[in-house]
Amino acid sequence: MGSTSAENTGAGDKSTTGVGRRALIKRSAALGLLSVPTMSFLSACASGGGEDQEKAKAGKKTAKNPLGVNDGAQMEFVLFDGGFGKEYAEDAVKVYEKNFP
């Protein structure tokens, strides 16, 4: 049958050592305990900047404007030029400018 000991030596192996079940559990628990504060710290780094921007007033919701975009509001967005390229964002800007000049 199988063994859960840390040392597994077979007939053909000279001296093969592995990680035992207890050591694996201890390492997993330590990793879990370290990951919580680390993720909290990293999420604090990803928070928004310090600029205070005024929110535009909402526009009237209609069938053509279901999100209630204000006609005079500026559109601002951040684009990550990744695998999809920039074309989809440029097309969205054209549609926005057409609907809200």
PDB file of C-alpha atoms in Angstrom:
ATOM      1  CA  MET A   1       0.000   0.000   0.000  1.00  0.00           C
ATOM      2  CA  GLY A   2       0.957   3.655  -0.148  1.00  0.00           C
ATOM      3  CA  SER A   3       2.890   5.584   2.431  1.00  0.00           C
ATOM      4  CA  THR A   4       2.604   9.163   3.605  1.00  0.00           C
ATOM      5  CA  SER A   5       6.118   9.379   4.952  1.00  0.00           C
ATOM      6  CA  ALA A   6       8.443  12.124   3.737  1.00  0.00           C
ATOM      7  CA  GLU A   7      11.049   9.674   2.589  1.00  0.00           C
ATOM      8  CA  ASN A   8      10.231   7.403  -0.306  1.00  0.00           C
ATOM      9  CA  THR A   9      12.992   5.073  -1.299  1.00  0.00           C
ATOM     10  CA  GLY A  10      12.255   2.521  -3.953  1.00  0.00           C
ATOM     11  CA  ALA A  11      14.324  -0.371  -5.228  1.00  0.00           C
ATOM     12  CA  GLY A  12      15.637   1.613  -8.205  1.00  0.00           C
ATOM     13  CA  ASP A  13      15.963   4.976  -6.393  1.00  0.00           C
ATOM     14  CA  LYS A  14      19.202   5.845  -4.679  1.00  0.00           C
ATOM     15  CA  SER A  15      17.903   8.442  -2.217  1.00  0.00           C
ATOM     16  CA  THR A  16      14.729  10.227  -3.256  1.00  0.00           C
ATOM     17  CA  THR A  17      13.149  12.487  -0.669  1.00  0.00           C
ATOM     18  CA  GLY A  18       9.744  14.110  -1.025  1.00  0.00           C
ATOM     19  CA  VAL A  19       7.526  16.470   0.899  1.00  0.00           C
ATOM     20  CA  GLY A  20       5.451  14.740   3.538  1.00  0.00           C
ATOM     21  CA  ARG A  21       1.773  15.346   4.113  1.00  0.00           C
ATOM     22  CA  ARG A  22       2.315  17.261   7.366  1.00  0.00           C
ATOM     23  CA  ALA A  23       4.950  19.510   5.837  1.00  0.00           C
ATOM     24  CA  LEU A  24       2.640  20.214   2.907  1.00  0.00           C
ATOM     25  CA  ILE A  25      -0.232  21.124   5.241  1.00  0.00           C
ATOM     26  CA  LYS A  26       2.031  23.412   7.293  1.00  0.00           C
ATOM     27  CA  ARG A  27       3.318  25.165   4.183  1.00  0.00           C
ATOM     28  CA  SER A  28      -0.197  25.602   2.808  1.00  0.00           C
ATOM     29  CA  ALA A  29      -1.408  27.084   6.097  1.00  0.00           C
ATOM     30  CA  ALA A  30       1.545  29.474   6.249  1.00  0.00           C
ATOM     31  CA  LEU A  31       0.922  30.566   2.666  1.00  0.00           C
ATOM     32  CA  GLY A  32      -2.754  31.142   3.447  1.00  0.00           C
ATOM     33  CA  LEU A  33      -1.936  33.235   6.508  1.00  0.00           C
ATOM     34  CA  LEU A  34       0.543  35.365   4.560  1.00  0.00           C
ATOM     35  CA  SER A  35      -1.688  35.898   1.550  1.00  0.00           C
ATOM     36  CA  VAL A  36      -4.493  37.739   3.414  1.00  0.00           C
ATOM     37  CA  PRO A  37      -2.411  40.710   4.661  1.00  0.00           C
ATOM     38  CA  THR A  38      -0.464  40.798   1.409  1.00  0.00           C
ATOM     39  CA  MET A  39      -3.620  41.107  -0.695  1.00  0.00           C
ATOM     40  CA  SER A  40      -4.982  43.773   1.662  1.00  0.00           C
ATOM     41  CA  PHE A  41      -1.788  45.759   1.266  1.00  0.00           C
ATOM     42  CA  LEU A  42      -1.782  45.414  -2.511  1.00  0.00           C
ATOM     43  CA  SER A  43      -5.435  46.382  -2.857  1.00  0.00           C
ATOM     44  CA  ALA A  44      -4.705  49.577  -0.924  1.00  0.00           C
ATOM     45  CA  CYS A  45      -2.082  50.438  -3.534  1.00  0.00           C
ATOM     46  CA  ALA A  46      -4.623  50.090  -6.327  1.00  0.00           C
ATOM     47  CA  SER A  47      -7.075  52.669  -4.989  1.00  0.00           C
ATOM     48  CA  GLY A  48      -7.970  55.817  -6.916  1.00  0.00           C
ATOM     49  CA  GLY A  49      -5.907  58.959  -7.131  1.00  0.00           C
ATOM     50  CA  GLY A  50      -6.294  62.133  -5.138  1.00  0.00           C
ATOM     51  CA  GLU A  51      -7.973  64.292  -7.770  1.00  0.00           C
ATOM     52  CA  ASP A  52     -11.378  65.588  -6.758  1.00  0.00           C
ATOM     53  CA  GLN A  53     -13.580  65.721  -9.827  1.00  0.00           C
ATOM     54  CA  GLU A  54     -17.101  67.018  -9.915  1.00  0.00           C
ATOM     55  CA  LYS A  55     -19.671  64.554 -11.081  1.00  0.00           C
ATOM     56  CA  ALA A  56     -21.737  65.611 -14.052  1.00  0.00           C
ATOM     57  CA  LYS A  57     -25.457  65.850 -13.447  1.00  0.00           C
ATOM     58  CA  ALA A  58     -27.469  63.029 -14.919  1.00  0.00           C
ATOM     59  CA  GLY A  59     -29.415  63.614 -18.098  1.00  0.00           C
ATOM     60  CA  LYS A  60     -32.904  62.554 -18.973  1.00  0.00           C
ATOM     61  CA  LYS A  61     -33.365  58.805 -19.523  1.00  0.00           C
ATOM     62  CA  THR A  62     -35.001  58.018 -22.845  1.00  0.00           C
ATOM     63  CA  ALA A  63     -35.072  55.103 -25.273  1.00  0.00           C
ATOM     64  CA  LYS A  64     -32.138  56.685 -27.153  1.00  0.00           C
ATOM     65  CA  ASN A  65     -30.316  57.553 -23.902  1.00  0.00           C
ATOM     66  CA  PRO A  66     -31.022  54.649 -21.480  1.00  0.00           C
ATOM     67  CA  LEU A  67     -28.115  55.518 -19.170  1.00  0.00           C
ATOM     68  CA  GLY A  68     -29.166  59.146 -18.719  1.00  0.00           C
ATOM     69  CA  VAL A  69     -25.993  60.725 -20.106  1.00  0.00           C
ATOM     70  CA  ASN A  70     -25.833  64.506 -19.744  1.00  0.00           C
ATOM     71  CA  ASP A  71     -25.562  66.181 -23.167  1.00  0.00           C
ATOM     72  CA  GLY A  72     -22.911  68.626 -21.947  1.00  0.00           C
ATOM     73  CA  ALA A  73     -20.831  66.128 -19.983  1.00  0.00           C
ATOM     74  CA  GLN A  74     -17.349  65.196 -21.119  1.00  0.00           C
ATOM     75  CA  MET A  75     -16.444  61.586 -21.671  1.00  0.00           C
ATOM     76  CA  GLU A  76     -13.214  60.438 -20.076  1.00  0.00           C
ATOM     77  CA  PHE A  77     -11.886  56.911 -19.970  1.00  0.00           C
ATOM     78  CA  VAL A  78      -8.646  55.010 -19.621  1.00  0.00           C
ATOM     79  CA  LEU A  79      -7.722  52.536 -22.325  1.00  0.00           C
ATOM     80  CA  PHE A  80      -5.439  49.559 -21.961  1.00  0.00           C
ATOM     81  CA  ASP A  81      -4.020  48.760 -25.374  1.00  0.00           C
ATOM     82  CA  GLY A  82      -3.990  45.015 -24.971  1.00  0.00           C
ATOM     83  CA  GLY A  83      -4.947  42.058 -27.110  1.00  0.00           C
ATOM     84  CA  PHE A  84      -8.071  43.656 -28.577  1.00  0.00           C
ATOM     85  CA  GLY A  85      -6.288  46.785 -29.806  1.00  0.00           C
ATOM     86  CA  LYS A  86      -7.694  50.322 -29.731  1.00  0.00           C
ATOM     87  CA  GLU A  87     -10.316  50.056 -32.466  1.00  0.00           C
ATOM     88  CA  TYR A  88     -13.223  49.173 -30.172  1.00  0.00           C
ATOM     89  CA  ALA A  89     -12.571  52.231 -28.003  1.00  0.00           C
ATOM     90  CA  GLU A  90     -12.196  54.518 -31.017  1.00  0.00           C
ATOM     91  CA  ASP A  91     -15.506  53.207 -32.358  1.00  0.00           C
ATOM     92  CA  ALA A  92     -17.153  53.877 -28.985  1.00  0.00           C
ATOM     93  CA  VAL A  93     -15.857  57.462 -29.043  1.00  0.00           C
ATOM     94  CA  LYS A  94     -17.338  57.964 -32.524  1.00  0.00           C
ATOM     95  CA  VAL A  95     -20.735  56.658 -31.375  1.00  0.00           C
ATOM     96  CA  TYR A  96     -20.625  58.869 -28.256  1.00  0.00           C
ATOM     97  CA  GLU A  97     -19.665  61.958 -30.274  1.00  0.00           C
ATOM     98  CA  LYS A  98     -22.430  61.221 -32.776  1.00  0.00           C
ATOM     99  CA  ASN A  99     -25.078  60.870 -30.066  1.00  0.00           C
ATOM    100  CA  PHE A 100     -23.758  63.634 -27.793  1.00  0.00           C
ATOM    101  CA  PRO A 101     -21.863  66.229 -29.884  1.00  0.00           C
TER     102      PRO A 101
END
